Amino acid sequence: MPNAARYARLFAVLVASPLLMAPLAHAAEPVRAPGAMVVCASREAAQIGADIMRQGGNAFDAAAAIGFALAVTWPEAGNIGGGGLMLAVKAGGDVVTLDFREKAPLLADRDMFLDTSGNVVEGLSLRSALASGVPGSVDGLLMLWRDHGSGTIEWQQILVPAIQLAQDGFPLSEELAASFNERQDKFAKDPGASKIFIRADGRPWAAGDRFHQRDLAQTLQRIARDGRDGFYAGDTADLIVQQQAATGGRISYEDLRGYSSIYRPAVTGEFRGHTIVSMGPPSSGGVLVVQMLNMLGEFPVESMTPGSAAYVHLLTEVQRRAFADRAEHLGDSDFWDVPVARLTSTTYAHERVADIALDRATPSTQVRAGAAAAESPNTTHYSVVDPKGNAVAVTVTLNASFGSGIVIDGAGFLMNNEMDDFSVKPGVPNLYGVTGGDANAIEPGKRMLSSMTPTIVLKDGQPYLIAGSPGGATIITTVLQVILNITLHGMNIQDAVNAPRHHSQWFPDSILAEPGAIGDDARTELERMGHAFAEPRKIGAANCILIDNGTRLGAPDPRRQSAAVGF
Ligand code: DON
């Protein structure tokens, strides 16, 4: 039976039953501005981005300045010791995607996180000097400014606001103070982190405490003065390499000198009159979002209500299949032949949904211990648009919250623990419970697979929605649901961001749902179909912008600290 017909039959049954969730009680309002807008995790950083654009800078200048500001004001994910991905649609239509993802050091090897019996050494890929990939953020932010900036903003202007915040300090928000306090044990294990994140007087951090990072200010000064060499050579490189050597890490001068960001082809797709432009490998995000939209496009999905059993079931079945493909096919395309064209084709989607049963869950047949996130993970996404219409989406990460928890002592910044995003052993889940095999095995100089999904949706060829999120594997399904809420369900952008989400990913074979995402009756019906549920928790933090007939609508995600500043 054709998919649409099969679906229509089931839908008729489900609509007739009281399974559908109540619609959102009232519309939440985004922040409006006629020209420029920044939405990110920190008000200080958002203000810095807006100020750069007021001074005549464009969205790329702003994105570079916000990136450095977040390294100071949002240290759990904003970084110079990590990496990120950027996707932009320029005024005029050119698409740019920059990969400044971390790389495995040249001395990395496939089994570096295994003991002599071939078992994974617990924690080694997350909390050790070996956990870090070669950082890409400084190179990436520099390239954004140099290659796409307005030409009117000096490099020093990009760095100065961040240097001031690090040097003079800034008052901690309640969320940041709480986040520091929750991780005192993690910081206590590292001398450099202890100096910065544990108060000298031993009392817990409180909202309003002024937080200084003087070593970081010095490092940012070197970057302001020497550009790339302020990080990848000279004093900063000495501090990184010496500490790595002394603590069992493998990052060398050669790794730092040789790091460079790469422009990648974007992944594109069409969905119900919109064009999706997203990030390709080494991200899995764009491929999966386009693949899932194509699969959903096989069904009359616009007639379904978010939160209903039918909708959650269909999304779960689609997500299960996409994540199974991720584990098999996705990795750094410089090292692995990723079949992007096939995975994102509508023919493939048509074949892939053929075995979706509409009245029961397909079990994710292979049973494996699900890896619950042992640490609260963190990444951060920001969206920027300037008065000319350049639209920029950037997601940056240290992987876990505060990365490996290891600070390069004397340089004042946290190192990532991104090596855990590789498949450290085939079939062994990473921090986010996702597995992989050869496609994402560790190789020297290779980039670890990411779920980061900076995405821009075009309507009538113009940037319409700028989206992205943190959340490990849930990034991909968060971006998917924001797109669906806008393109199918007629929500305004703030409601589209706020609406409760659900997520599944092949393994663990369960649906993770935020409170309110699925009504009680729908949940009972889904359980009857064979779906299991994970412990609920918050999913993602999608800091999005919608451009509606020229007006910029900033939608900070209320799940986490966030701010929208426009003019
Ligand atoms: O690149 C990735 O897929 C992960 N390192 C992202 C980590 C993340 O999103 C954590 N955020 N909450």
XYZ file of C-alpha atoms and ligand atoms in Angstrom:
579
model
C 0.000 0.000 0.000
C 1.398 3.494 -0.742
C 2.664 5.157 2.412
C 0.176 8.013 2.271
C -2.765 5.651 2.019
C -1.450 3.423 4.804
C -1.008 6.456 6.935
C -4.402 7.968 6.195
C -6.064 4.826 7.471
C -4.262 4.848 10.784
C -4.678 8.568 11.169
C -8.428 8.277 10.790
C -8.411 5.930 13.784
C -6.136 8.080 15.882
C -7.916 11.333 15.189
C -11.126 9.754 16.258
C -9.574 8.803 19.602
C -8.816 11.406 22.277
C -5.053 11.188 21.877
C -4.203 14.631 20.642
C -2.516 17.131 22.893
C -4.135 20.428 23.681
C -2.724 23.221 21.519
C -0.307 25.679 23.148
C -2.219 27.843 25.575
C -0.992 31.180 24.279
C 1.606 32.446 21.894
C 5.008 33.394 23.342
C 6.478 36.480 21.718
C 9.899 36.739 20.105
C 12.092 39.866 20.263
C 11.545 42.069 17.184
C 13.978 44.346 15.352
C 14.033 45.894 11.891
C 17.741 45.417 11.088
C 20.037 43.234 13.125
C 19.512 40.438 15.618
C 21.686 38.180 17.756
C 20.332 35.266 19.791
C 22.820 33.447 22.007
C 23.449 32.028 25.469
C 24.787 35.209 27.077
C 23.412 38.732 27.185
C 26.922 40.238 27.253
C 27.914 38.301 24.138
C 24.654 39.169 22.346
C 25.230 42.842 23.136
C 28.802 42.647 21.824
C 27.545 41.165 18.549
C 24.897 43.842 18.185
C 27.467 46.590 18.972
C 29.804 45.297 16.260
C 26.960 45.542 13.739
C 26.026 49.046 14.958
C 29.631 50.050 14.242
C 29.151 48.905 10.634
C 30.327 45.321 10.975
C 28.371 42.568 9.311
C 26.992 39.305 10.717
C 30.347 37.532 10.196
C 32.250 40.178 12.156
C 29.596 39.859 14.836
C 29.771 36.052 14.817
C 33.543 36.164 15.368
C 33.213 38.661 18.240
C 30.371 36.649 19.817
C 32.470 33.487 19.575
C 35.313 35.039 21.587
C 32.885 36.679 24.029
C 31.189 33.334 24.706
C 34.608 31.836 25.468
C 34.615 34.250 28.425
C 30.958 34.544 29.451
C 29.763 30.988 28.702
C 32.781 28.859 29.601
C 30.822 25.618 29.717
C 30.645 25.588 25.927
C 31.851 28.870 24.451
C 35.503 28.250 23.887
C 38.886 28.702 22.368
C 39.938 25.196 23.439
C 37.282 23.473 21.334
C 35.693 23.801 17.924
C 32.519 24.415 16.016
C 30.645 24.617 12.748
C 29.265 27.642 10.924
C 26.695 27.868 8.187
C 25.751 31.131 6.498
C 23.639 32.404 3.652
C 25.000 35.717 2.480
C 22.898 38.607 1.270
C 22.881 37.756 -2.427
C 22.426 34.051 -1.780
C 25.919 32.563 -1.536
C 26.095 29.707 0.931
C 29.181 29.305 3.136
C 29.799 26.451 5.557
C 32.945 26.485 7.645
C 34.153 23.444 9.568
C 36.369 24.382 12.514
C 35.835 21.074 14.234
C 38.670 19.654 16.346
C 40.948 17.003 14.814
C 42.526 13.909 16.288
C 46.210 14.563 17.012
C 48.686 13.033 14.563
C 49.769 10.629 17.290
C 46.212 9.402 17.897
C 45.406 5.811 17.118
C 42.281 3.769 16.766
C 42.601 1.928 20.051
C 43.959 4.714 22.206
C 41.041 4.497 24.655
C 41.207 0.707 25.074
C 43.152 -1.297 27.631
C 45.342 -4.258 26.690
C 42.312 -6.558 26.716
C 40.558 -4.319 24.226
C 38.066 -2.848 26.692
C 37.244 0.836 26.846
C 39.022 2.536 29.765
C 36.224 4.311 31.586
C 36.511 8.099 31.448
C 39.688 8.263 29.360
C 38.008 9.817 26.312
C 36.185 12.296 28.549
C 38.336 13.296 31.510
C 42.002 13.144 30.577
C 44.601 14.979 28.530
C 43.959 12.391 25.808
C 40.297 13.424 25.586
C 41.103 16.600 23.655
C 41.159 17.049 19.927
C 43.281 19.801 18.366
C 41.227 22.978 18.904
C 39.741 24.724 15.871
C 37.806 27.713 17.205
C 40.487 30.398 16.959
C 41.307 29.480 13.363
C 37.604 29.285 12.460
C 36.601 32.622 13.992
C 39.588 34.267 12.350
C 38.580 32.875 8.958
C 35.011 34.084 9.397
C 36.228 37.611 10.005
C 39.010 37.583 7.392
C 37.134 35.960 4.506
C 33.604 37.241 5.040
C 33.774 40.224 7.386
C 32.772 43.692 6.240
C 36.375 44.889 6.031
C 35.510 47.816 8.294
C 36.175 46.081 11.622
C 39.771 45.535 12.733
C 40.803 42.187 14.189
C 41.543 43.913 17.524
C 37.967 45.219 17.627
C 36.747 41.624 17.435
C 38.831 40.635 20.478
C 38.759 43.718 22.716
C 35.283 43.218 24.225
C 36.153 39.628 25.194
C 39.522 40.698 26.626
C 37.803 43.327 28.765
C 35.238 40.860 30.077
C 37.975 38.387 30.976
C 40.231 41.028 32.557
C 37.642 43.120 34.416
C 35.278 40.238 35.115
C 31.533 40.123 34.774
C 28.736 39.323 37.235
C 27.728 35.676 37.229
C 24.126 34.864 36.386
C 22.218 32.504 38.608
C 22.464 29.755 36.007
C 26.213 30.098 35.576
C 26.873 30.251 39.338
C 24.789 27.100 39.808
C 26.547 25.403 36.935
C 29.993 26.177 38.458
C 28.809 24.921 41.852
C 27.497 21.663 40.423
C 30.898 20.860 38.963
C 33.245 21.716 41.843
C 34.393 18.076 42.004
C 35.260 18.075 38.318
C 37.263 21.314 38.679
C 39.012 20.106 41.848
C 40.704 17.347 39.824
C 42.628 19.861 37.722
C 44.998 22.498 39.141
C 44.306 25.008 36.344
C 40.534 24.634 36.569
C 40.637 24.861 40.381
C 42.313 28.267 40.226
C 39.583 29.654 38.011
C 36.369 27.884 38.948
C 36.806 27.265 42.683
C 36.596 30.356 44.860
C 39.713 31.062 46.927
C 37.594 31.579 50.058
C 35.944 28.194 49.549
C 32.357 29.460 49.515
C 30.021 28.513 46.670
C 29.538 30.891 43.781
C 26.500 33.153 43.983
C 24.672 35.139 41.317
C 26.293 38.569 41.070
C 29.814 37.382 42.019
C 32.348 38.985 39.703
C 34.150 36.319 37.685
C 37.657 37.160 36.427
C 39.784 35.126 33.988
C 43.113 36.966 33.821
C 45.155 34.212 32.146
C 42.454 33.930 29.502
C 42.644 37.705 29.014
C 46.385 37.324 28.304
C 45.758 34.528 25.796
C 43.105 36.612 24.045
C 45.585 39.528 23.973
C 48.108 37.307 22.191
C 45.432 36.307 19.668
C 44.494 39.972 19.180
C 48.145 40.844 18.576
C 49.356 37.865 16.555
C 46.190 36.428 15.022
C 46.449 32.670 14.452
C 49.970 32.583 15.839
C 48.698 33.966 19.138
C 47.164 30.535 19.702
C 48.782 27.968 17.389
C 52.355 29.207 17.977
C 54.317 31.178 20.595
C 53.463 31.196 24.302
C 49.994 29.664 23.962
C 51.284 26.746 21.891
C 54.129 26.246 24.394
C 51.658 26.080 27.269
C 49.393 23.613 25.426
C 52.148 21.302 24.221
C 54.084 21.305 27.502
C 50.985 20.503 29.537
C 49.892 17.819 27.085
C 53.334 16.208 27.210
C 53.445 16.335 31.005
C 49.984 14.804 31.470
C 49.852 12.033 28.875
C 48.232 13.975 26.026
C 49.401 13.731 22.417
C 48.808 17.202 20.935
C 52.090 18.423 19.419
C 53.447 21.622 17.876
C 52.932 19.991 14.492
C 49.239 19.451 15.254
C 48.781 23.089 16.240
C 50.752 24.484 13.315
C 48.909 22.230 10.900
C 45.365 22.897 12.077
C 43.158 24.616 9.551
C 39.425 25.117 9.186
C 37.809 23.883 5.978
C 34.991 25.170 3.786
C 32.635 22.275 3.140
C 29.797 21.761 0.699
C 26.420 22.397 2.333
C 23.774 19.698 2.473
C 20.494 20.807 0.941
C 16.978 19.520 0.649
C 13.434 20.635 -0.091
C 10.530 20.358 2.281
C 7.016 21.606 1.595
C 8.060 24.646 -0.380
C 11.111 25.466 1.733
C 14.783 24.888 1.011
C 16.857 23.445 3.849
C 20.536 24.398 3.883
C 22.542 22.612 6.535
C 25.925 21.286 7.593
C 27.470 18.250 5.940
C 30.207 15.926 7.256
C 31.983 15.942 9.653
C 28.546 16.763 10.986
C 25.815 14.185 10.756
C 23.239 16.886 11.468
C 22.432 18.215 8.007
C 22.304 14.794 6.385
C 19.968 13.474 9.060
C 17.671 16.513 9.103
C 17.233 16.392 5.321
C 16.843 12.609 5.363
C 14.211 12.761 8.114
C 12.282 15.556 6.380
C 12.310 13.506 3.185
C 10.980 10.491 5.069
C 8.287 12.554 6.785
C 7.397 14.030 3.413
C 6.179 10.564 2.421
C 3.279 10.966 4.871
C 0.472 13.520 5.238
C 2.314 14.933 8.193
C 0.769 18.408 8.045
C -2.531 17.009 9.181
C -1.030 15.633 12.374
C -0.898 17.369 15.728
C 2.417 17.669 17.587
C 2.265 15.480 20.697
C -0.314 13.086 19.281
C 0.489 9.382 19.311
C 0.473 9.271 15.524
C 2.944 12.147 15.195
C 5.322 10.971 17.915
C 5.235 7.446 16.518
C 6.042 8.594 13.008
C 8.863 10.891 14.118
C 10.295 8.135 16.294
C 10.267 5.610 13.452
C 11.937 8.100 11.150
C 14.531 9.072 13.764
C 15.319 5.428 14.508
C 16.120 4.771 10.871
C 18.149 7.936 10.410
C 20.278 7.255 13.482
C 20.898 3.682 12.366
C 22.284 5.160 9.153
C 24.346 7.642 11.121
C 26.104 4.833 12.996
C 26.966 3.035 9.778
C 27.636 5.702 7.190
C 28.627 9.000 8.777
C 32.136 10.160 9.559
C 34.698 12.718 8.404
C 34.346 12.751 4.616
C 38.102 13.386 4.272
C 38.605 9.852 5.583
C 35.405 8.004 4.761
C 33.223 7.928 1.697
C 29.960 9.276 3.121
C 27.059 8.632 0.708
C 25.572 12.098 1.225
C 23.725 12.288 -2.094
C 22.033 8.954 -1.586
C 21.157 9.472 2.068
C 19.571 12.832 1.279
C 17.702 11.728 -1.838
C 13.927 11.401 -1.901
C 14.214 8.012 -3.617
C 16.186 6.716 -0.661
C 13.653 8.165 1.802
C 10.847 6.450 -0.093
C 12.618 3.086 0.189
C 13.584 3.650 3.794
C 10.027 4.254 5.071
C 8.593 1.188 3.333
C 8.854 -0.929 6.480
C 7.381 1.615 8.884
C 4.371 0.009 10.528
C 1.827 2.610 11.424
C 0.318 0.831 14.363
C 3.346 -0.517 16.186
C 6.937 0.358 17.032
C 9.748 -1.309 15.114
C 12.070 -2.611 17.826
C 15.675 -1.435 17.417
C 16.626 -5.061 17.190
C 20.154 -5.094 18.508
C 20.122 -4.707 22.275
C 22.884 -2.654 23.847
C 23.300 -0.921 27.151
C 22.170 2.639 26.669
C 24.663 5.220 27.831
C 22.850 7.738 29.926
C 24.683 11.034 29.894
C 26.971 10.770 32.911
C 27.768 14.456 32.820
C 25.476 17.236 31.851
C 26.602 17.925 28.319
C 27.015 21.294 26.718
C 27.410 23.043 23.450
C 26.021 26.400 22.467
C 24.328 27.734 19.384
C 23.984 31.334 18.219
C 22.171 32.912 15.310
C 22.963 36.298 13.783
C 21.476 38.418 11.024
C 22.694 41.854 9.979
C 20.838 44.771 8.367
C 22.018 43.727 4.884
C 20.531 40.263 5.318
C 23.643 38.147 5.877
C 22.420 35.228 7.986
C 24.853 33.241 10.107
C 24.316 30.135 12.264
C 27.155 28.983 14.523
C 27.322 26.043 16.934
C 30.414 25.652 19.103
C 31.295 23.044 21.684
C 33.776 21.624 24.153
C 31.620 18.463 24.046
C 30.732 17.889 27.744
C 29.978 20.859 29.961
C 33.357 22.550 30.556
C 34.904 19.957 28.211
C 37.488 17.701 29.834
C 37.501 19.996 32.883
C 41.200 20.533 32.204
C 42.455 24.093 31.858
C 45.715 24.853 30.065
C 47.315 26.314 33.152
C 48.694 29.781 32.542
C 46.628 30.168 29.363
C 43.313 30.116 31.221
C 41.109 28.121 28.864
C 39.389 24.763 29.081
C 40.252 21.956 26.696
C 37.580 20.022 24.868
C 36.848 16.323 25.341
C 35.762 15.874 21.758
C 37.740 12.631 21.199
C 34.733 10.924 22.810
C 32.699 11.844 19.722
C 34.708 9.278 17.792
C 33.548 5.713 17.987
C 36.203 4.703 20.540
C 35.270 1.065 19.933
C 32.711 -0.229 17.415
C 29.284 -0.417 18.982
C 30.279 1.259 22.278
C 28.045 4.283 22.873
C 29.547 7.721 23.437
C 28.403 10.303 25.999
C 25.186 10.758 24.012
C 24.465 7.056 23.630
C 25.209 7.039 19.904
C 27.355 4.316 18.429
C 29.464 3.994 15.316
C 31.976 1.840 13.529
C 34.693 2.241 10.929
C 33.249 5.412 9.423
C 33.901 7.229 12.694
C 36.902 5.295 14.020
C 39.876 7.300 15.320
C 42.573 8.082 12.761
C 45.387 10.625 12.993
C 44.257 14.038 11.739
C 40.625 12.966 11.346
C 37.652 14.986 12.586
C 35.249 13.250 14.956
C 31.639 12.973 13.818
C 29.383 15.722 15.151
C 25.662 16.187 15.618
C 25.933 19.971 15.489
C 23.382 21.224 12.984
C 23.643 24.914 12.144
C 20.841 25.280 9.601
C 19.194 27.993 7.521
C 15.796 27.452 5.926
C 15.048 29.497 2.827
C 11.623 30.616 1.703
C 11.334 32.010 -1.803
C 15.111 31.727 -1.949
C 15.659 34.085 1.006
C 16.868 33.244 4.526
C 13.745 32.621 6.602
C 14.736 30.573 9.654
C 18.190 30.503 11.290
C 18.400 27.534 13.643
C 20.661 25.271 15.667
C 21.003 23.890 19.179
C 23.210 22.146 21.701
C 22.220 18.724 23.030
C 24.474 16.039 21.526
C 22.379 13.673 19.436
C 19.220 15.587 20.399
C 20.527 18.582 18.441
C 19.417 16.936 15.229
C 15.887 16.162 16.378
C 15.582 19.590 18.017
C 16.395 21.337 14.742
C 14.030 18.975 12.933
C 11.147 19.845 15.273
C 11.744 23.598 15.088
C 11.623 23.299 11.287
C 8.426 21.225 11.453
C 6.802 23.635 13.905
C 7.456 26.513 11.497
C 6.850 24.869 8.137
C 3.931 22.601 9.058
C 2.296 23.652 12.264
C 1.963 27.409 11.809
C 3.614 28.305 15.110
C 5.286 31.646 15.591
C 9.057 31.348 16.085
C 9.000 31.671 19.872
C 6.336 28.978 20.213
C 8.233 26.817 17.721
C 11.315 27.049 19.970
C 9.418 26.719 23.260
C 7.190 23.790 22.263
C 8.114 20.648 24.211
C 10.198 18.161 22.224
C 10.773 14.462 22.005
C 13.733 12.519 20.725
C 14.768 9.025 19.777
C 17.916 7.712 18.154
C 17.789 3.996 17.305
C 19.650 3.031 20.482
C 18.736 3.298 23.249
C 15.393 2.051 21.929
C 13.207 4.560 23.758
C 11.549 7.927 23.396
C 12.958 10.772 25.457
C 10.205 13.338 25.909
C 10.075 16.659 27.694
C 7.205 17.137 30.133
C 4.191 18.228 28.119
C 5.515 16.916 24.814
C 3.220 13.926 24.789
C -0.213 13.807 26.428
C -1.049 10.993 28.878
C -3.423 9.284 26.480
C -0.961 9.508 23.618
C 1.712 8.020 25.835
C -0.517 5.094 26.737
C -1.244 4.555 23.063
C 2.462 4.715 22.181
C 3.268 2.178 24.890
C 0.592 -0.068 23.456
C 2.334 0.221 20.076
C 5.556 -0.983 21.696
C 7.406 2.245 22.422
C 9.353 2.637 25.658
C 10.079 5.944 27.388
C 13.276 7.291 28.909
C 13.455 9.499 32.022
C 12.279 12.934 30.898
C 14.732 15.822 30.751
C 15.138 19.090 28.889
C 16.084 18.765 25.247
C 18.271 21.317 23.450
C 18.485 25.096 23.550
C 17.597 26.365 20.091
C 18.507 30.038 19.797
C 16.739 30.888 16.551
C 15.857 33.850 14.350
C 12.987 34.068 11.885
C 12.983 36.726 9.197
C 9.405 37.658 8.450
C 9.027 40.150 5.586
C 12.253 41.812 6.672
C 11.474 41.932 10.395
C 13.989 40.020 12.502
C 12.295 37.902 15.166
C 14.724 36.669 17.810
C 13.650 33.601 19.778
C 15.945 32.751 22.689
C 15.283 29.288 24.087
C 13.856 29.553 27.625
C 15.249 26.120 28.550
C 18.678 27.637 29.175
C 20.106 31.058 29.831
C 19.737 32.980 26.583
C 19.222 36.459 25.235
C 18.122 38.217 22.057
C 19.448 41.674 21.220
C 18.488 43.519 18.054
C 18.157 46.969 16.550
O 29.634 17.624 18.168
C 28.819 16.971 18.817
O 27.933 16.317 18.309
C 28.891 17.003 20.327
N 30.236 17.220 20.761
C 27.965 18.069 20.804
C 27.901 18.159 22.286
C 26.685 18.844 22.737
O 25.845 19.236 22.000
C 26.512 18.962 24.177
N 25.409 19.847 24.450
N 24.547 19.915 25.161
